[in-house]
XYZ file of C-alpha atoms in Angstrom:
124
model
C 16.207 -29.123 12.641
C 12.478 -27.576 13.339
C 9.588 -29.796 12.016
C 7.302 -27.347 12.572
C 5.733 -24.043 15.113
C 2.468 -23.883 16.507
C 1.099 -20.574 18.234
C -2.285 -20.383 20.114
C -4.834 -18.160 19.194
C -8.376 -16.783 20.922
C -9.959 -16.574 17.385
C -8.891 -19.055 14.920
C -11.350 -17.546 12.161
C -9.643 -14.393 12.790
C -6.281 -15.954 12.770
C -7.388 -17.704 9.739
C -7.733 -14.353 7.802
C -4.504 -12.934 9.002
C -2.271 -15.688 7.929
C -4.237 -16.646 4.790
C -3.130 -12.764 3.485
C -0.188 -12.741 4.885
C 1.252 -15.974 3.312
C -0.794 -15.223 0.078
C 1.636 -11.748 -0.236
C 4.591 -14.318 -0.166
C 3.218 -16.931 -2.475
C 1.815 -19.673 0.009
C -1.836 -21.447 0.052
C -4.139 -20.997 2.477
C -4.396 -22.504 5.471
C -6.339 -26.067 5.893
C -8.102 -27.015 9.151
C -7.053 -31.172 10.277
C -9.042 -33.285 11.952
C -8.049 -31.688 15.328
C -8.913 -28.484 15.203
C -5.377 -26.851 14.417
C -5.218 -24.112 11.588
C -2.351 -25.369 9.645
C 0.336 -23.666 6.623
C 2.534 -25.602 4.775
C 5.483 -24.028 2.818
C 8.499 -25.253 1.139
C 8.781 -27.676 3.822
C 7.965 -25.510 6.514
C 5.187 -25.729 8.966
C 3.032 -23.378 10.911
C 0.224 -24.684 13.242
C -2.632 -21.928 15.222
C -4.378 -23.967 17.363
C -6.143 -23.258 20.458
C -4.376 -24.206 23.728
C -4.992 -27.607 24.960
C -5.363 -26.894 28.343
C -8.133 -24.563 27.930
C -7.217 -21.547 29.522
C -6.378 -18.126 26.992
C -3.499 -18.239 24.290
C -0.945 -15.593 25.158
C 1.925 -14.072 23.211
C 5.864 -15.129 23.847
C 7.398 -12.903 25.614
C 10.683 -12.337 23.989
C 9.784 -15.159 20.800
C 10.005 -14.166 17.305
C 8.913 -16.175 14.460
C 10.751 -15.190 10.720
C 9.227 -16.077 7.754
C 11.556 -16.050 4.583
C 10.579 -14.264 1.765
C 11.461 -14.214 -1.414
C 12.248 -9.921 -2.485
C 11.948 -7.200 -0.699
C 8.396 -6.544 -2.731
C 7.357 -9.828 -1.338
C 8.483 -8.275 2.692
C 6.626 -5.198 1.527
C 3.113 -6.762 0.360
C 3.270 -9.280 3.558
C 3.504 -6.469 5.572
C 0.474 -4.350 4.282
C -1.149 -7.365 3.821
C -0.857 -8.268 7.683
C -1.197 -4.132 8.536
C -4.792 -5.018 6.268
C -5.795 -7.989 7.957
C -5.255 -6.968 11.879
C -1.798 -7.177 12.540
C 0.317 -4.299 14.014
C 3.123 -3.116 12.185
C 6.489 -3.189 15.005
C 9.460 -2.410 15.762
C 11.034 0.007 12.643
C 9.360 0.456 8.962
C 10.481 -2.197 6.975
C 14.123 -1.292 6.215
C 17.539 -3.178 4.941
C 19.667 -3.920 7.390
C 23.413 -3.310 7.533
C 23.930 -7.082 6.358
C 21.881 -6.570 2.920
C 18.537 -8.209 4.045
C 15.263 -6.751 3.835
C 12.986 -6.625 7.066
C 9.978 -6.123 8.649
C 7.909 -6.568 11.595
C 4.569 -7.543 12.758
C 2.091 -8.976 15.921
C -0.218 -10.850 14.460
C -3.847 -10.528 16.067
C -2.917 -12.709 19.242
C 0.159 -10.419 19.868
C 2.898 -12.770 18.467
C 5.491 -11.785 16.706
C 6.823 -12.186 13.135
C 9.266 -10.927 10.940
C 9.417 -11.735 7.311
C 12.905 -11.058 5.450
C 15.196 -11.342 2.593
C 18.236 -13.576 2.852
C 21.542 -11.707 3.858
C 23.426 -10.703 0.920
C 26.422 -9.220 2.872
């Protein structure tokens, strides 16, 4: 359905680090900048582009957006977590944690203030 999500950022080097760990704890490459501009991860057909905004003026945080990232184990959740804690992301909501229906969860704001959550499939 989704071909791809793309997030502004105010630092794109420091976006750059952030993501690069973060996807490294889960098994992904780092990022490539195109032709553009746009920081850009590609994963088992998924695709996440940092760019900054078009029109100029600051990149700002969804309010109420969330953007999961699957992972793989519930070690994989735990080292892109303290990778992103490492790299200067926030650690959100609750610790990671399972939740009721068997996956395993946790939260972060990346450096811009967006959110993520990377987690296990259901198993409930």
């Amino acid at each position: 359905m989704f071909t791809h999500v793309m997030i502004g950022s105010n630092d794109l080097e420091r976006a750059r680090e952030f993501y690069d760990a973060t996807f490294a704890a889960l098994g992904g490459e780092p990022g490539e900048i195109d032709a553009r501009g746009r920081l850009i991860y590609v994963h088992d057909g998924g695709r996440l582009m940092i760019t900054k905004p078009i029109d100029g003026k600051p990149a700002t945080a969804a309010n109420g957006g969330t953007i999961g990232i699957a992972a793989a184990s519930r070690d994989h959740v735990l080292a892109w977590h303290d990778a992103g804690t490492a790299h200067g992301g926030t650690s959100i909501e609750s610790p990671p944690s399972e939740r009721p229906n068997g996956a395993f969860v946790a939260y972060l704001r990346d450096p811009d203030g967006n959110k993520l959550t990377a987690r296990t499939q259901p198993t409930k």
